[in-house]
Coordinates of C-alpha atoms and ligand atoms in Angstrom, one line a residue:
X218 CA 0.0 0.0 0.0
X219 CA 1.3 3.4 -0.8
X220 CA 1.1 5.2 1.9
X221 CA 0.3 9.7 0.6
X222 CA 1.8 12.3 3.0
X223 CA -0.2 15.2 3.7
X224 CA 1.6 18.9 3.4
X225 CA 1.8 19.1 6.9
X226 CA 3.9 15.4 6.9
X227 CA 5.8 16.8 4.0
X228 CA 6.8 19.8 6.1
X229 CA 7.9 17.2 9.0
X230 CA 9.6 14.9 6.2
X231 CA 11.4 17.6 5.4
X232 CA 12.9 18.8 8.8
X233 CA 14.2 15.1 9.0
X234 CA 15.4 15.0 5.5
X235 CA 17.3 18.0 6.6
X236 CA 18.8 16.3 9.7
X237 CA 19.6 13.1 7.5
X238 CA 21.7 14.9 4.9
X239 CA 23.5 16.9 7.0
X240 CA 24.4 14.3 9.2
X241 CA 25.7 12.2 5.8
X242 CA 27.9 15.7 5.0
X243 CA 29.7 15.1 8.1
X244 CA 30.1 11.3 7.6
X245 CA 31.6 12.4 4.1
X246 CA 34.2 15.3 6.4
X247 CA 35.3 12.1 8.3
X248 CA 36.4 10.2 5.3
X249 CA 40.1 10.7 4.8
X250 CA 42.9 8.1 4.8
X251 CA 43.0 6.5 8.3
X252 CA 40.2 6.8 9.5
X253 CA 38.0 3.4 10.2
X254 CA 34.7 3.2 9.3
X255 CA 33.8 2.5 12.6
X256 CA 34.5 5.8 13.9
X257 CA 32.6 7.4 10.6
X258 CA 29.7 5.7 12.2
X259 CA 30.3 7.4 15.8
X260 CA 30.3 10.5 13.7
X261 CA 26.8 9.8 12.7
X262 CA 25.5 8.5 15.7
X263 CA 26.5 11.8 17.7
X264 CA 25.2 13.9 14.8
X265 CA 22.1 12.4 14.8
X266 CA 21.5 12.5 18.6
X267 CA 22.5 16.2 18.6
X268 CA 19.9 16.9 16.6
X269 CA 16.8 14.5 18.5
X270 CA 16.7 12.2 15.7
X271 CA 17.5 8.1 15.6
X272 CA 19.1 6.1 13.3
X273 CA 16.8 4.3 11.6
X274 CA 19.3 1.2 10.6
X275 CA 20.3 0.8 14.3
X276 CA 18.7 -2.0 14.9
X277 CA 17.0 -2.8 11.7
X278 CA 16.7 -6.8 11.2
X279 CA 19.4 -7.1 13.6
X280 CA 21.8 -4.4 11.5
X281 CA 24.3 -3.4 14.8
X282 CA 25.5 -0.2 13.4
X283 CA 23.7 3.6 12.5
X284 CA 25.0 3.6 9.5
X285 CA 25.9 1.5 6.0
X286 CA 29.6 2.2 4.7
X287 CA 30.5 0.3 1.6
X288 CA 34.1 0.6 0.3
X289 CA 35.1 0.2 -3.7
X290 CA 33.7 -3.0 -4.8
X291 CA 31.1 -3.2 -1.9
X292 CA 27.7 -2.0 -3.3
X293 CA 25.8 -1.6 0.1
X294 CA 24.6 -2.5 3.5
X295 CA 28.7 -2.5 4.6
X296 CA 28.7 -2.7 8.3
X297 CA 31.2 0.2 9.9
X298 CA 34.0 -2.1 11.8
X299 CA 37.7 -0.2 13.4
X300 CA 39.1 -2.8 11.2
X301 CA 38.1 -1.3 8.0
X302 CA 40.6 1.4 7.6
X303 CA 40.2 3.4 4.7
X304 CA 43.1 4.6 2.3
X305 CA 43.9 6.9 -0.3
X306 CA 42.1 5.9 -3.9
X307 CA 39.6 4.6 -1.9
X308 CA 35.8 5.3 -2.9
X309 CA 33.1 5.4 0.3
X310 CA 29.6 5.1 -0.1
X311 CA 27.7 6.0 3.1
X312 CA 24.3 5.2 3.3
X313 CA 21.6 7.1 6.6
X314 CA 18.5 6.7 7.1
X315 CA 17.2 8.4 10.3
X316 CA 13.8 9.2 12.1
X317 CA 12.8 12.7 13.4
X318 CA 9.3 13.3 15.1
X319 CA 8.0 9.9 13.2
X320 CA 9.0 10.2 9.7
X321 CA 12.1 8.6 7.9
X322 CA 14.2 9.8 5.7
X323 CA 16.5 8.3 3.6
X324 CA 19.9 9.2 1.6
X325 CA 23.6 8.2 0.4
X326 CA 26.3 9.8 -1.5
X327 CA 29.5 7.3 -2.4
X328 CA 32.7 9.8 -0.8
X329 CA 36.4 10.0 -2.7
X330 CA 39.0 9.6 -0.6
X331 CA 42.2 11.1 -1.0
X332 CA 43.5 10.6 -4.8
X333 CA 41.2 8.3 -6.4
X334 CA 41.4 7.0 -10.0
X335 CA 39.9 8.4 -13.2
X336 CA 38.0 5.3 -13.4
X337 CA 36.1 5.8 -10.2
X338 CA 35.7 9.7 -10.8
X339 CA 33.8 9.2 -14.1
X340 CA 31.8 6.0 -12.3
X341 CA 31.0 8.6 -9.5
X342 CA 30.0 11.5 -11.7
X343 CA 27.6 9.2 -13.8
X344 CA 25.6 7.8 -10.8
X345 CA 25.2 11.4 -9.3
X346 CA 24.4 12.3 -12.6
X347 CA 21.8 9.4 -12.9
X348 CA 20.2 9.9 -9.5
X349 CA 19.0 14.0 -10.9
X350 CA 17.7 12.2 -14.2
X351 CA 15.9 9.9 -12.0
X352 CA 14.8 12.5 -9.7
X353 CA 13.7 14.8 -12.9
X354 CA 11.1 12.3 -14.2
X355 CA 10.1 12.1 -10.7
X356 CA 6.5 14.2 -11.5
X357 CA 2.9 13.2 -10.9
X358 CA 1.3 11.2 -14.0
X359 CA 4.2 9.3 -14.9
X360 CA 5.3 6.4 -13.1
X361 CA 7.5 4.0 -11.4
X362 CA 8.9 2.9 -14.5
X363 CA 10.0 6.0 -15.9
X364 CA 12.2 7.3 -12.8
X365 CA 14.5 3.4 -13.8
X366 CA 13.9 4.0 -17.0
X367 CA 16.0 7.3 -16.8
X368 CA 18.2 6.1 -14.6
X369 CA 19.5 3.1 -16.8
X370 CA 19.5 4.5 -19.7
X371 CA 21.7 7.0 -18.5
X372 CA 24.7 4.9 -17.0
X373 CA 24.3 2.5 -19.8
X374 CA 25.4 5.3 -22.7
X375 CA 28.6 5.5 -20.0
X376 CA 29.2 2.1 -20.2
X377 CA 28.2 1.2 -16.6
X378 CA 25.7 -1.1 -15.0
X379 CA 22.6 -1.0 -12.8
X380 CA 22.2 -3.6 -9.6
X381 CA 18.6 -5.1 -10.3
X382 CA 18.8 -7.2 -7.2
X383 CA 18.2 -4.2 -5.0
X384 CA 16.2 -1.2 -5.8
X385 CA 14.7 2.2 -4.3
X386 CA 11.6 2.5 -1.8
X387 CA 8.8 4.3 -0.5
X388 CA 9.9 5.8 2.6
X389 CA 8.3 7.9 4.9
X390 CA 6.0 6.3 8.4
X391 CA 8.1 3.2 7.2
X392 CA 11.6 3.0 6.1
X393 CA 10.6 0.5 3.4
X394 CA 7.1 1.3 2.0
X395 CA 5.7 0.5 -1.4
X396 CA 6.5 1.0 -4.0
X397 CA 9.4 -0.4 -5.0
X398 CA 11.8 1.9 -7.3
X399 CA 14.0 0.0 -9.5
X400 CA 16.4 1.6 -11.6
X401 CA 15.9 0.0 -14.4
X402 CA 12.1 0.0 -16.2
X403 CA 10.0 0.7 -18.8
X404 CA 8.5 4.2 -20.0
X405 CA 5.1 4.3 -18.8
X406 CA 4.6 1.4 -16.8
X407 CA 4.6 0.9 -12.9
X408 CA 2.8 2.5 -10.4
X409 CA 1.5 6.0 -10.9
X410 CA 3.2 8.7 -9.3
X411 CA 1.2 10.8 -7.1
X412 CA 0.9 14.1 -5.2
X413 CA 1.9 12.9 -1.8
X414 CA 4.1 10.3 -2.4
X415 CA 7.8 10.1 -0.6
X416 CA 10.2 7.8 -2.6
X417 CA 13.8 6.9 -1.7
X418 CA 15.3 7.1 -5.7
X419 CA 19.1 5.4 -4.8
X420 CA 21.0 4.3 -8.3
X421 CA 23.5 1.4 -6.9
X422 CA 25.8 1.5 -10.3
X423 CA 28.6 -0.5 -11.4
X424 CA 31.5 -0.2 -13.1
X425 CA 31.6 -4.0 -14.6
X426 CA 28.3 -6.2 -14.5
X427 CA 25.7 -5.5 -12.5
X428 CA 25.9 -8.6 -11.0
X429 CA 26.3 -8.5 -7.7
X430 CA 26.5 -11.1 -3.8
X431 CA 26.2 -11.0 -0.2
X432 CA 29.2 -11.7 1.8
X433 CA 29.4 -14.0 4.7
X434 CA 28.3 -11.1 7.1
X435 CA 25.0 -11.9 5.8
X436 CA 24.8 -7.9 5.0
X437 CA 27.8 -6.7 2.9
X438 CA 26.4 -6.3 -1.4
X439 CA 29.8 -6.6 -3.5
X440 CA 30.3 -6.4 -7.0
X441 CA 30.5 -10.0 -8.3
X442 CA 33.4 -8.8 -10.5
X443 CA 35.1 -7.3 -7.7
X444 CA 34.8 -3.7 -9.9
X445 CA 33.7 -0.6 -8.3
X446 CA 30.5 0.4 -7.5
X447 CA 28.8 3.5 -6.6
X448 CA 26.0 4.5 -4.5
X449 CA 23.9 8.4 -4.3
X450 CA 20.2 8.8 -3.3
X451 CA 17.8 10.9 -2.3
X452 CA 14.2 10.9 -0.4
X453 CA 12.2 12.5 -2.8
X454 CA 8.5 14.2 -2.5
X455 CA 6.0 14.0 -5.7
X456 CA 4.0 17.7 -5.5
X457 CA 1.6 19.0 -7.8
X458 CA 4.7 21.5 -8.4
X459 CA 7.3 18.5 -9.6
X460 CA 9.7 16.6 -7.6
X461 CA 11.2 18.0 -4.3
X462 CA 14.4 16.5 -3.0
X463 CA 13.8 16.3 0.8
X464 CA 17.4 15.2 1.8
X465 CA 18.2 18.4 1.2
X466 CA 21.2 20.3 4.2
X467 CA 20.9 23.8 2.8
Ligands
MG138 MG1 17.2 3.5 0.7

């Protein structure tokens, strides 16, 4: 069920949405070579609390930490450890989703670290680039299918790959509500998009296949390849005025 927001929710979703992405900015300060992932986490824990807001994966089926950090080939759901130590060339996708007065919210943004490679610059640039094509669709009348539509057909022309195993989300009362958001579809198909409704659009892209598995920790996504992969996403509000990006710090 897809569950509409009223404008007064939408003005709460987007205090939270606030909260979310500025706490993600200071996640991405903390990234420099050194530094474990672990204590990226702490950052965005105390960040969080400062501000009266929860994390929302704390907890989540049993995830331990407030935060997912995936490094280079890891696609998602990384678990911040102060045994991964990130270096130089690495690339640091760091994924919050956190609760203020109810509502979740729901963003990610993949971090360079120190001097990273051509390779993973253009890979980075492209799924930013994808997410805002994804996020321009996003308007009421067209539907599920266009916003993956756009965002495949994007990253494709660059040579990359979309992960189909996991996809976007409502997001809102829940952290995972309908519909889904793949980021791959066809043109005019899905679910409608509505006034009201609050999506997570997140393009997972990868420089090989799209292929991807889960590592032993039950959580960790990696390329099957072992190739890069990259990570940005926004909670985004359908208006009768066009999309509005609610993970928005400024
Ligand atoms: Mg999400």
């Amino acid at each position: 069920m897809i569950i509409l927001k009223t404008a007064k929710e939408l003005d709460i979703m987007k205090e939270s949405g606030k909260i979310c992405s500025r706490a993600l900015k200071e996640a991405g300060k903390a990234v420099e070579p050194g530094v474990s992932t672990e204590k990226i986490d702490e950052v965005v824990r105390k960040y969080l609390k400062s501000q009266g807001a929860t994390s929302s994966s704390l907890g989540y089926s049993g995830f331990p930490k407030n935060c997912c950090i995936s490094v280079n080939n890891e696609v998602i759901h990384g678990i911040p450890s102060a045994d991964r130590i990130i270096k130089s060339g690495d690339i640091v996708s760091i994924d919050i989703c956190s609760k203020f007065k109810g509502y979740h919210t729901d963003n990610a943004y993949t971090f360079e670290c120190g001097d990273v490679s051509e390779n993973a610059k253009n890979l980075l640039k492209a799924t930013k680039e994808s997410l805002f094509e994804g996020i321009k669709v996003a308007k009421a009348g067209n539907r599920i299918g266009d916003i993956g539509h756009a965002v495949e057909s994007y990253v494709k022309a660059h040579g990359y790959s979309v992960v189909r195993d996991f996809v976007g989300h409502g997001v809102g009362v829940e952290l995972h509500e309908d519909p889904s958001v793949p980021n791959y579809g066809l043109q005019g198909h899905g679910p409608r998009l509505m006034p009201g409704m609050t999506i997570a659009i997140e393009p997972m892209i990868n420089e090989g296949s799209g292929k991807v598995s889960v590592l032993k920790d039950e959580w960790t996504v990696c390329t099957l390849d072992g190739k890069l992969s990259a990570h940005f996403e926004h909670t985004v509000a359908i208006t009768p005025n066009g999309p509005v990006i609610l993970t928005d710090p400024s």
